[in-house]
Amino acid sequence: MKISMQNLIKFMKSRKGFLVLIAIAFGCLFIAFTNNSNNEDGITSLEQKKKLLAAIGTLLEGQHYSPKLINDAFSKKVFKKSLEEIDGEKNILLKADIDILKKYENTIDDEIHGGDIVFLPTISAIYDKRFKEVENLFRDNLSKPFDFNVDEEFVTDEEKLDYPINEKERNERWRKKMKYLTLERYVDLLDQREKLLNKDSAKTDAQLEQEARDKVLKIMNRTFERIKSTFNEDKRFNAFINIIANAMDPHTDYFPPVEKRAFDEQMSGRFYGIGAQLQEQDGVIKIASLVAGYPAWRSGDIEANDIIVKVAQGKEEPVDISGFDVTDAVKLIRGNKGTEVRLTLKKQNGTIKVVSLMRDEIVQDESYVRSAIIKEENKKIGYIFLPDFYADFERADGARCSEDVAKEIVKLKKEQIDGIVLDLRNNGGGSLYEVVQMVGLFIKSGPVVQVKDKDGKVTVLSDNDPSVLYDGPLAVMVNGFSASASEIFAAAIQDYKRGLIIGSNSSTYGKGTVQRNIALGKPVDFASGRTEYGAVKLTFQKFYRINGGSTQLKGVTPDVFIPDSYEFLKFREKDNPASLPWDEISKATYEVSPNQNGLQNTISNSNLKVAQNSNLSIIKSNGAWLAQNNLKPASLNIAKYRGQQKLVKTTVEQINTLSKLTNDMNIEVTESDKAKYFKNTDKAKGDRYQAWLKLIKSDLYIDATKNILVNYLNENEVAVIKK
């Protein structure tokens, strides 16, 4: 199997790759549309879409922090991005199609300013025609055996391709793609055959090649059916609006109602559903596990491995979800509290059963903060993992990450820990209010972050509580996926010299902008604040460190940099051409921590040790090689392909081996967590917690950060003795 990082890069580039920083202020834009449908994907008539597009254009030009002029230059960017979104691999549309569409390259701005919507219907019609053509192409190419002894290549980097000039060239592109996908699976099957004990029962090369093509055909059929069933006219319009919003900056987005609901759920850690975890397997959606105490579990009619065939809203006609991915299936199953959802299930014994459930509030507490205790020598280090800066502002008793972190600190202090490691790796941010409160747990009162609006007005957000919950040794872990609120926190701790910032990339993500939600249309659910046409998440401020520098583009540079294999991938803010620039403002007034003895000495010594660590040097160089190799064409000659993959596999295995500890760390659970996870009736929950513990015990970067903190403790003990 080819080991590729492209999907990871694309995921991190997308607006769903991480939670964005949200301001607490909310605006409302009520547009006088009439819509008789309950379609959560958006509005249906062309006139409604025209009005919505014009309203959003006005909003972007008038309220965005740094609005780009919606002119011909802006139109060209939207045009180019639209083509990338609809046919990124350049194997559906032809060069002649692009030539036809070129006449709209400079007119999309006119549509945004209230003109007739022409570009999207035109490109959709062309796409639909070509889509039907390539649907036959992949089946034709998979209908006969491939010759893997021919010396040819498949270009995986679409940026190196132009659109095919004719159907013959497009067919050749699909032939190579199908051959490449088949080759991946064929080599896997050959490798599996080599491991068979009973060689007499082994399949022939021809049988394995046929099996590989059958697997690819199944995947492609499922993919095309999913596109046909889910990528409808409304979703294309929503995607088009989002392309326009993203052209202003990467974090200005349009959320249709169902997407807005998903965003709110992610921020709050709560949603209304049935309490079941789903998984996709071989083109079907299965029940993976049930959460004790919630509707699916209470029904007694739903079990793990049941296949969900159809989903219906109350008494409405059921929707067949064959070919759906988990995300789309979840959107149908979730809804407002107290509403009915009917699941048509195929049970493990083959029978079909329809189960009616009333949606209830589900609390995703496993997406909240967690902690453990790491024992090293005679020291006890508290480890706190924070996945998001979450906040549920809809409820007085809603989850707040600052309050939850405070509870974990109290638990750890009872265990008499000597220091704390706070892990913000892969934490994409969240609530601005919460990060200010959380910094306040570690410092006396003072500024935390500066915020500037579109008019140049600067506001300093401060912690006004002079009390300090934890004043001991602190290390904060970050990486290239730590963004927004994570960067505010790390920057404040660094500027106050309150602790050590340990990074597995040379800088954090580099998102220094603030967004707020502008609701569109009439309210449909007052409890959640959702409206009929969703919302625009609009960039309206930039934030700055208290030292005056922006985290935009540059991010936060760690005090100690421990290399990982993602350093050379292009997924950060600086890699997106639509990103706002870096700048700086005046420094705020603040005093650095008085307890910084030995901090700089530990930083210098730690960086020296990292530079001398041969294993970390190998991880870094291997990551650079993989990033470069991933852009090279893949050979379709089986001998050369196997040679390429052997190098890739060996390199990845070496990274994985070096990134895990040979001997697990000594990690213990606090007494209160033992009761929460090991004496709970929800066995699946306890199992998932055990899996999390197992994962962190072998984490090289947690171990390295713990060692740096222990060294800091030991060095300061020596310094105190000498005094």
XYZ file of C-alpha atoms in Angstrom:
723
model
C 0.000 0.000 0.000
C 1.329 3.453 -0.890
C 1.882 5.479 2.251
C 0.808 9.016 1.359
C 0.517 12.261 3.316
C -1.601 14.063 0.704
C -4.891 13.311 2.442
C -3.478 14.655 5.697
C -2.358 17.864 3.990
C -5.725 18.386 2.298
C -7.533 17.738 5.571
C -5.437 20.260 7.470
C -5.891 22.839 4.714
C -9.677 22.544 4.885
C -11.832 24.584 7.237
C -12.812 21.386 9.053
C -9.218 20.417 9.854
C -9.366 22.310 13.169
C -11.572 24.449 15.398
C -11.144 28.126 14.701
C -10.986 30.932 17.205
C -14.425 32.326 17.892
C -15.228 35.609 19.556
C -18.074 35.695 21.986
C -19.851 38.489 20.148
C -22.558 37.317 17.754
C -24.291 39.332 15.080
C -27.481 38.668 13.170
C -28.374 39.344 9.556
C -32.024 38.664 8.859
C -32.709 38.240 5.150
C -36.321 38.384 4.021
C -36.529 35.093 2.144
C -39.477 32.786 2.010
C -38.644 29.124 2.049
C -41.287 26.478 2.521
C -38.864 23.545 2.623
C -37.148 22.140 5.686
C -33.964 21.508 3.715
C -31.057 21.910 6.117
C -28.565 22.101 3.253
C -29.800 25.544 2.251
C -32.299 27.425 0.078
C -33.744 26.038 -3.095
C -34.879 28.682 -5.577
C -32.449 30.544 -7.832
C -33.891 33.899 -6.762
C -33.313 33.078 -3.093
C -29.763 32.058 -3.857
C -29.203 35.284 -5.754
C -30.359 37.340 -2.754
C -28.288 35.317 -0.302
C -25.168 35.629 -2.455
C -25.598 39.410 -2.747
C -26.194 39.747 1.008
C -23.067 37.758 1.804
C -21.065 39.839 -0.692
C -22.219 43.016 1.054
C -21.320 41.517 4.421
C -17.825 40.506 3.280
C -17.014 43.888 1.746
C -18.453 45.912 4.592
C -17.624 43.970 7.752
C -14.520 41.836 7.092
C -11.383 42.863 9.013
C -9.365 43.416 5.836
C -11.774 43.108 2.900
C -10.475 42.422 -0.569
C -12.225 44.329 -3.333
C -14.762 42.080 -5.010
C -13.602 42.893 -8.527
C -12.248 41.035 -11.557
C -9.086 40.001 -9.681
C -11.221 38.553 -6.878
C -13.415 36.844 -9.485
C -10.369 35.132 -11.004
C -9.392 33.702 -7.619
C -12.901 32.331 -7.060
C -12.936 30.916 -10.593
C -9.611 29.134 -10.116
C -10.591 27.766 -6.714
C -13.968 26.562 -8.035
C -12.213 24.475 -10.688
C -9.868 23.039 -8.061
C -12.775 22.098 -5.814
C -14.889 20.464 -8.503
C -12.057 18.687 -10.358
C -8.867 18.874 -8.333
C -7.289 15.846 -10.023
C -8.007 17.298 -13.487
C -9.432 14.063 -14.835
C -13.106 14.960 -15.340
C -13.257 18.269 -17.236
C -11.561 18.774 -20.610
C -9.462 21.702 -21.776
C -12.354 22.703 -24.068
C -14.637 22.921 -21.008
C -12.218 25.282 -19.306
C -12.102 27.430 -22.440
C -15.917 27.671 -22.384
C -15.935 28.565 -18.705
C -13.183 31.166 -19.135
C -15.744 33.782 -20.138
C -17.009 33.750 -16.531
C -13.552 34.300 -15.077
C -14.127 38.047 -14.699
C -17.895 38.037 -14.091
C -18.320 36.195 -10.779
C -17.889 39.514 -8.962
C -20.908 40.826 -10.893
C -22.954 37.853 -9.664
C -21.863 38.543 -6.073
C -23.000 42.152 -6.505
C -26.528 41.055 -7.397
C -26.285 39.888 -10.998
C -27.846 36.706 -12.305
C -26.181 33.502 -11.120
C -24.797 31.962 -14.299
C -21.357 30.529 -13.568
C -22.404 27.836 -11.068
C -25.284 26.405 -13.172
C -22.985 26.379 -16.217
C -20.078 24.616 -14.551
C -22.514 22.200 -12.869
C -24.106 21.245 -16.197
C -20.697 20.647 -17.781
C -19.503 18.720 -14.759
C -22.585 16.467 -14.702
C -22.100 15.604 -18.372
C -18.416 14.785 -17.925
C -19.098 12.935 -14.682
C -21.320 10.452 -16.522
C -18.600 9.958 -19.122
C -15.824 9.179 -16.636
C -18.155 6.917 -14.683
C -18.051 4.592 -17.687
C -14.323 5.174 -18.105
C -13.288 3.690 -14.778
C -15.504 0.665 -15.325
C -14.111 0.110 -18.814
C -10.536 0.358 -17.561
C -11.198 -2.098 -14.740
C -12.882 -4.647 -17.001
C -9.629 -6.137 -18.310
C -6.265 -7.159 -16.751
C -3.410 -4.662 -16.366
C 0.149 -5.362 -17.468
C 2.386 -4.328 -14.590
C 5.600 -5.020 -16.500
C 5.214 -1.913 -18.696
C 7.498 0.964 -17.718
C 5.155 3.960 -17.170
C 4.290 6.441 -14.425
C 1.207 7.931 -12.751
C 1.415 11.622 -11.774
C 0.007 12.027 -8.257
C 0.715 15.767 -7.925
C -2.185 17.453 -9.746
C -0.397 20.823 -9.714
C 1.929 19.404 -12.373
C -1.004 18.572 -14.648
C -3.118 20.574 -17.057
C -6.640 19.608 -18.105
C -6.701 16.861 -20.780
C -6.936 18.240 -24.325
C -9.300 15.504 -25.514
C -11.176 12.400 -24.432
C -8.267 10.157 -25.424
C -5.899 11.932 -23.025
C -8.537 11.898 -20.275
C -9.106 8.178 -20.800
C -5.365 7.611 -20.512
C -5.326 9.547 -17.249
C -8.121 7.347 -15.858
C -6.441 4.194 -17.127
C -3.288 5.078 -15.224
C -5.237 6.010 -12.096
C -7.146 2.715 -12.111
C -3.928 0.835 -12.820
C -2.209 2.617 -9.933
C -5.045 1.860 -7.487
C -5.108 -1.761 -8.652
C -1.326 -2.052 -8.353
C -1.507 -0.901 -4.728
C -3.960 -3.651 -3.857
C -2.330 -6.273 -6.076
C 1.009 -5.862 -4.291
C -0.774 -6.067 -0.925
C -2.403 -9.352 -2.005
C 0.928 -10.724 -3.245
C 2.520 -9.880 0.096
C -0.335 -11.579 1.950
C 0.083 -14.698 -0.206
C 3.749 -14.857 0.723
C 2.743 -15.199 4.382
C 0.371 -18.119 3.775
C 1.392 -21.369 5.454
C -0.548 -23.558 3.045
C 0.955 -22.628 -0.339
C -1.184 -25.201 -2.168
C -4.340 -23.197 -1.449
C -2.805 -19.926 -2.642
C -4.422 -18.017 -5.517
C -2.600 -17.475 -8.802
C -1.198 -14.100 -9.905
C -4.072 -13.734 -12.352
C -6.646 -14.439 -9.634
C -5.047 -11.881 -7.324
C -4.946 -9.280 -10.103
C -8.665 -9.864 -10.729
C -9.369 -9.586 -6.999
C -7.440 -6.306 -6.855
C -9.461 -4.871 -9.767
C -12.689 -6.019 -8.124
C -11.728 -4.181 -4.930
C -10.989 -0.971 -6.825
C -14.253 -1.299 -8.774
C -16.186 -1.650 -5.526
C -14.513 1.435 -4.077
C -15.078 3.510 -7.223
C -18.727 2.463 -7.510
C -19.281 3.428 -3.899
C -17.481 6.750 -4.384
C -19.489 7.701 -7.465
C -22.774 6.666 -5.853
C -21.939 8.789 -2.836
C -21.201 11.811 -5.031
C -24.454 11.345 -6.961
C -26.537 10.914 -3.806
C -25.027 13.681 -1.683
C -23.433 16.332 -3.927
C -26.710 17.928 -4.990
C -27.454 21.405 -6.326
C -27.834 22.961 -2.880
C -24.553 21.545 -1.614
C -22.777 22.858 -4.702
C -24.208 26.304 -4.028
C -23.108 26.119 -0.383
C -19.623 25.078 -1.487
C -19.539 27.960 -3.996
C -20.434 30.499 -1.305
C -17.744 29.042 0.909
C -15.140 29.429 -1.854
C -16.111 33.117 -2.074
C -15.863 33.501 1.715
C -12.480 31.724 1.822
C -11.151 34.084 -0.860
C -11.320 36.856 1.750
C -9.195 34.788 4.127
C -8.961 31.066 4.996
C -11.069 31.378 8.156
C -14.082 33.246 6.815
C -16.612 30.510 6.076
C -20.221 29.958 5.203
C -22.042 27.381 7.319
C -25.367 26.109 5.945
C -27.737 25.177 8.805
C -26.601 21.571 9.242
C -22.920 22.579 9.170
C -23.582 25.376 11.673
C -25.193 22.830 13.968
C -22.138 20.570 13.686
C -19.840 23.512 14.475
C -21.852 24.454 17.572
C -21.773 20.840 18.716
C -18.012 20.685 18.325
C -17.529 23.901 20.286
C -19.817 22.872 23.137
C -19.086 19.145 23.319
C -22.855 18.538 23.315
C -25.293 17.502 20.645
C -28.738 15.979 20.291
C -28.606 12.453 18.979
C -29.001 8.794 19.909
C -25.740 8.039 21.723
C -24.088 5.637 19.298
C -20.682 5.669 17.647
C -20.745 4.870 13.939
C -18.157 3.477 11.552
C -18.032 2.948 7.809
C -17.046 -0.517 6.658
C -17.179 -1.843 3.095
C -19.635 0.830 2.001
C -22.105 0.437 4.868
C -22.606 2.362 8.113
C -22.396 0.202 11.212
C -23.031 0.766 14.899
C -19.546 0.667 16.433
C -20.578 1.041 20.076
C -23.339 2.414 22.301
C -23.000 5.027 25.028
C -24.589 3.788 28.223
C -27.654 5.701 29.397
C -28.532 7.293 26.066
C -31.434 6.565 23.623
C -29.823 3.824 21.481
C -28.636 1.980 24.603
C -31.970 2.458 26.404
C -33.963 1.063 23.481
C -32.531 -2.421 23.910
C -33.068 -2.955 20.155
C -29.706 -1.705 18.882
C -26.421 -3.578 19.112
C -22.845 -3.122 17.946
C -22.337 -4.243 14.310
C -25.955 -3.536 13.331
C -25.996 -1.999 9.839
C -27.974 1.223 9.378
C -29.796 0.876 6.055
C -32.129 3.883 6.156
C -32.756 6.996 8.286
C -36.104 8.786 8.553
C -37.105 12.013 10.286
C -40.262 11.210 12.233
C -42.939 10.034 9.802
C -41.106 11.272 6.699
C -39.909 8.959 3.936
C -36.688 7.109 4.931
C -33.415 8.030 3.224
C -31.305 5.122 1.977
C -27.769 5.829 3.248
C -25.972 3.220 1.150
C -22.685 4.760 0.033
C -22.855 7.567 2.630
C -19.788 8.341 4.676
C -20.051 8.592 8.466
C -20.178 12.396 8.444
C -23.223 12.537 6.175
C -24.960 9.720 8.064
C -24.425 11.536 11.369
C -25.995 14.703 9.963
C -29.205 12.776 9.285
C -29.260 11.042 12.659
C -28.642 14.124 14.776
C -31.249 16.847 15.181
C -33.144 18.851 17.766
C -33.836 17.503 21.237
C -37.051 15.526 21.580
C -37.500 14.925 17.839
C -37.986 11.453 16.412
C -35.512 9.608 14.208
C -36.301 6.146 12.774
C -33.475 3.785 11.898
C -33.931 0.845 9.563
C -31.377 -1.691 10.776
C -30.050 -4.893 9.288
C -29.358 -7.082 12.284
C -26.442 -9.499 12.520
C -28.799 -12.440 11.878
C -29.893 -10.846 8.585
C -33.306 -9.619 9.731
C -34.522 -6.049 9.156
C -35.806 -3.988 12.091
C -37.091 -0.417 12.292
C -36.276 1.312 15.598
C -37.843 4.623 16.621
C -35.786 6.841 18.923
C -36.293 10.255 20.484
C -33.165 12.373 20.277
C -31.637 13.402 23.576
C -28.747 15.563 24.668
C -25.426 13.756 24.370
C -22.415 15.039 26.285
C -19.091 14.319 24.561
C -17.040 14.391 27.736
C -14.304 12.343 26.106
C -13.505 15.382 23.986
C -12.839 17.312 27.193
C -9.621 17.678 29.160
C -7.894 14.611 30.671
C -4.980 14.169 33.028
C -2.572 11.566 34.390
C 0.553 11.367 36.539
C 4.000 10.559 35.115
C 6.547 9.192 37.589
C 10.224 9.834 36.872
C 13.006 9.201 39.403
C 11.704 10.794 42.590
C 9.518 13.270 40.726
C 5.803 13.267 39.879
C 4.811 15.217 36.784
C 1.167 16.027 36.112
C 0.180 15.570 32.475
C -2.857 17.472 31.152
C -4.231 16.860 27.666
C -6.480 19.578 26.214
C -7.874 18.744 22.736
C -9.797 22.031 22.187
C -10.508 25.344 23.878
C -14.152 24.330 24.110
C -16.973 26.378 25.576
C -20.710 25.793 25.818
C -22.149 29.283 26.209
C -25.731 28.161 25.693
C -26.003 26.722 29.203
C -25.181 28.165 32.590
C -23.666 24.816 33.551
C -22.132 24.177 30.123
C -18.603 22.816 29.789
C -15.772 25.367 29.950
C -12.234 24.214 29.298
C -10.726 26.739 31.747
C -12.901 25.385 34.563
C -12.142 21.788 33.591
C -8.385 22.437 33.463
C -8.650 24.080 36.886
C -10.324 20.904 38.236
C -7.546 18.754 36.773
C -4.914 20.987 38.386
C -6.643 20.648 41.762
C -6.714 16.838 41.334
C -3.020 16.774 40.430
C -2.014 19.060 43.303
C -3.670 16.618 45.699
C -1.319 13.988 44.273
C 1.592 16.317 45.213
C 2.985 16.702 41.713
C 6.300 18.526 41.170
C 5.488 20.045 37.787
C 2.866 20.124 35.028
C 3.042 19.327 31.308
C 0.130 20.846 29.377
C -0.310 19.199 25.969
C -1.761 21.511 23.285
C -0.537 19.525 20.279
C -3.131 19.321 17.498
C -5.314 21.746 19.468
C -6.832 24.015 16.814
C -8.188 26.573 19.256
C -11.692 27.598 20.219
C -12.998 30.223 22.606
C -11.072 33.474 23.046
C -12.711 34.050 26.428
C -11.628 30.640 27.679
C -7.974 31.076 26.773
C -7.840 34.345 28.738
C -9.364 32.584 31.751
C -6.958 29.677 31.394
C -3.833 31.823 31.280
C -5.128 33.366 34.493
C -4.750 30.003 36.253
C -0.966 30.310 35.905
C -0.238 34.050 36.288
C -1.170 36.944 38.541
C -3.402 39.564 36.963
C -2.201 41.106 33.719
C -2.752 41.327 29.965
C -3.102 38.057 28.031
C -3.731 39.080 24.435
C -4.302 42.211 22.369
C -7.080 42.448 19.794
C -7.290 44.975 16.939
C -10.437 45.657 14.898
C -10.799 46.791 11.276
C -10.726 50.460 12.352
C -7.373 50.027 14.100
C -8.757 50.131 17.636
C -6.713 47.950 20.008
C -8.300 46.250 23.017
C -6.245 44.469 25.667
C -7.891 41.378 27.153
C -6.595 40.741 30.645
C -6.814 38.338 33.543
C -8.134 40.496 36.383
C -8.000 37.854 39.098
C -4.792 38.234 41.195
C -5.036 34.676 42.513
C -2.886 31.937 40.926
C -4.108 28.355 40.987
C -0.746 26.874 39.991
C 2.597 28.674 40.286
C 4.930 25.673 39.926
C 7.129 24.500 37.022
C 5.222 24.352 33.723
C 5.913 23.033 30.224
C 3.519 23.568 27.313
C 3.611 21.178 24.344
C 2.729 22.495 20.866
C 3.190 21.453 17.246
C 2.404 22.701 13.742
C -1.279 21.913 14.241
C -1.576 24.008 17.419
C -3.547 27.037 16.286
C -5.478 30.097 17.386
C -6.282 29.921 21.100
C -3.427 27.434 21.581
C -1.053 30.023 20.156
C -2.445 32.773 22.402
C -1.886 30.579 25.444
C 1.635 29.498 24.449
C 2.595 33.069 23.519
C 1.371 34.475 26.851
C 3.216 31.812 28.867
C 6.347 32.505 26.810
C 6.110 36.309 27.088
C 5.608 36.139 30.841
C 8.481 33.609 31.031
C 6.049 31.569 33.071
C 7.050 28.228 31.603
C 8.785 26.334 28.797
C 7.249 26.026 25.324
C 8.230 22.670 23.791
C 7.422 22.199 20.099
C 7.616 19.294 17.688
C 7.609 21.779 14.794
C 9.706 24.912 14.315
C 6.550 27.016 14.736
C 2.869 26.630 15.529
C 0.157 26.953 12.855
C 0.139 30.744 12.588
C -3.543 31.699 12.864
C -3.805 35.172 14.362
C -7.335 36.153 13.370
C -10.608 36.317 15.281
C -14.017 35.325 13.910
C -17.639 35.832 14.889
C -20.820 34.189 13.635
C -23.282 36.259 11.620
C -26.603 34.424 11.568
C -28.563 34.394 8.308
C -32.346 34.305 8.060
C -35.092 33.783 10.586
C -34.457 31.749 13.768
C -35.554 28.109 13.589
C -34.343 26.994 17.002
C -34.176 29.686 19.682
C -32.481 27.325 22.154
C -29.408 26.930 19.945
C -29.586 30.213 18.033
C -29.682 28.410 14.670
C -31.346 30.163 11.751
C -32.861 28.950 8.486
C -29.891 29.828 6.248
C -27.017 29.098 8.603
C -24.298 31.635 9.290
C -21.177 33.309 8.004
C -18.168 32.943 10.241
C -16.496 36.290 9.588
C -12.951 37.422 10.357
C -13.388 40.779 12.085
C -10.286 41.157 14.286
C -6.636 40.161 14.546
C -4.991 39.254 17.818
C -1.481 40.060 18.968
C 0.881 38.893 21.653
C 1.380 41.140 24.637
C 4.909 41.769 23.276
C 3.242 43.403 20.244
C 3.950 40.764 17.617
C 1.184 38.952 15.754
C 0.980 35.168 15.694
C -0.460 35.486 12.163
C 1.689 33.507 9.680
C 4.665 33.245 12.055
C 2.925 31.397 14.877
C 4.848 30.806 18.110
C 8.461 29.658 17.984
C 9.083 27.039 20.708
C 11.802 27.505 23.319
C 12.881 23.935 22.593
C 12.262 22.362 19.183
C 12.031 18.545 19.088
C 11.670 17.614 15.374
C 8.842 15.453 14.031
C 8.091 14.147 10.534
C 5.498 16.828 9.667
C 7.880 19.779 9.662
C 8.242 19.844 5.871
C 4.576 19.508 4.921
C 2.805 22.613 3.650
C -0.326 22.981 5.768
C 0.282 26.061 7.903
C -1.259 29.509 7.549
C 1.819 30.797 5.715
C 1.251 28.169 3.003
C -2.179 29.581 2.072
C -1.986 32.513 -0.390
C -5.307 33.939 0.888
C -3.931 34.424 4.419
C -3.697 37.879 5.975
C -0.155 39.276 6.472
C 1.970 39.463 9.632
C 2.350 42.786 11.418
C 2.892 44.145 14.915
C 1.529 46.786 17.267
C 2.750 48.420 20.460
C 3.769 46.250 23.371
C 1.381 45.944 26.320
C 2.517 46.666 29.883
C 3.291 43.464 31.794
C 5.804 42.012 34.243
C 7.591 38.736 33.643
C 7.319 35.951 36.187
C 9.650 36.295 39.184
C 10.056 32.484 39.316
C 12.149 32.081 36.160
C 15.414 30.932 37.740
C 17.267 28.605 35.434
C 14.687 28.850 32.634
C 17.102 30.097 29.972
C 19.786 27.677 31.130
C 17.378 24.738 30.722
C 16.362 25.981 27.263
C 19.988 26.214 26.099
C 20.938 22.810 27.496
C 17.808 21.153 26.078
C 18.341 22.541 22.573
C 21.947 21.354 22.673
C 20.831 17.829 23.622
C 18.213 17.805 20.851
C 20.812 18.864 18.274
C 23.070 16.013 19.405
C 20.303 13.395 19.366
C 20.890 11.165 16.332
C 17.386 9.629 16.468
C 15.718 13.043 16.244
C 18.024 13.983 13.360
C 16.910 10.836 11.522
C 13.216 11.662 12.125
C 13.777 15.152 10.725
C 15.675 14.019 7.609
C 13.182 11.198 6.978
C 10.317 13.666 7.161
C 12.022 15.889 4.587
C 12.578 12.906 2.271
C 8.938 11.750 2.542
C 7.630 15.241 1.762
C 9.731 15.384 -1.395
C 9.060 11.790 -2.429
C 5.322 12.291 -2.077
C 5.386 14.767 -4.968
C 7.164 12.422 -7.371
C 5.269 10.352 -9.978
C 4.518 6.746 -8.956
C 5.864 3.966 -11.149
C 3.296 1.555 -12.610
C 5.991 -1.027 -13.214
C 5.610 -3.559 -10.413
C 9.346 -4.011 -9.849
C 10.001 -0.254 -9.640
C 6.825 0.331 -7.624
C 7.877 -2.263 -5.066
C 11.289 -0.653 -4.866
C 9.711 2.772 -4.251
C 7.329 1.435 -1.649
C 10.024 -0.496 0.132
C 11.919 2.758 0.616
C 8.767 4.586 1.765
C 7.716 1.766 4.084
C 11.189 1.462 5.590
C 11.355 5.224 6.132
C 7.915 5.394 7.763
C 8.605 2.362 9.934
C 11.845 3.940 11.085
C 10.013 7.166 11.996
C 7.312 5.202 13.839
C 9.899 3.143 15.711
C 11.980 6.159 16.706
C 8.851 8.127 17.695
C 7.826 5.506 20.254
C 9.582 4.674 23.461
C 11.221 1.275 23.831
C 10.017 1.184 27.427
C 6.714 2.801 28.393
C 6.659 5.664 30.843
C 5.413 4.984 34.343
C 1.988 6.646 34.194
C -0.669 6.458 36.892
C -4.291 7.554 37.105
C -5.612 9.861 39.817
C -7.965 8.326 42.354
C -10.988 10.255 41.089
C -10.311 9.110 37.501
C -10.206 5.488 38.612
C -13.783 5.871 39.793
C -14.796 7.738 36.634
C -13.351 5.339 34.060
C -12.844 1.976 35.738
C -15.841 1.678 38.043
C -18.304 3.025 35.473
C -21.082 0.931 33.924
C -19.984 2.118 30.463
C -17.316 -0.500 29.654
C -16.650 0.963 26.203
C -15.817 4.286 27.823
C -13.327 2.634 30.157
C -11.784 0.744 27.251
C -11.309 3.972 25.280
C -9.656 5.597 28.287
C -7.315 2.614 28.619
C -6.444 2.955 24.927
C -5.634 6.646 25.492
C -3.356 5.794 28.426
C -1.573 3.172 26.358
C -1.011 5.704 23.591
C 0.541 8.400 25.770
C 2.756 5.956 27.687
C 4.874 5.343 24.595
C 4.861 8.935 23.263
C 8.445 10.095 22.643
C 7.501 13.785 22.758
C 5.675 13.581 26.085
C 8.661 11.707 27.479
C 11.111 14.307 26.126
C 9.047 17.178 27.550
C 8.800 15.421 30.902
C 12.583 14.940 30.932
C 13.171 18.631 30.159
C 10.897 19.601 33.046
C 12.606 17.126 35.394
C 16.009 18.527 34.380
C 14.710 22.006 35.101
C 13.566 20.848 38.539
C 16.891 19.178 39.289
C 18.942 22.166 38.089
C 16.932 24.546 40.250
C 17.308 22.280 43.282
C 21.084 22.451 42.789
C 20.911 26.230 42.410
C 18.953 26.549 45.650
C 21.487 24.365 47.527
C 24.414 26.474 46.234
C 22.750 29.615 47.523
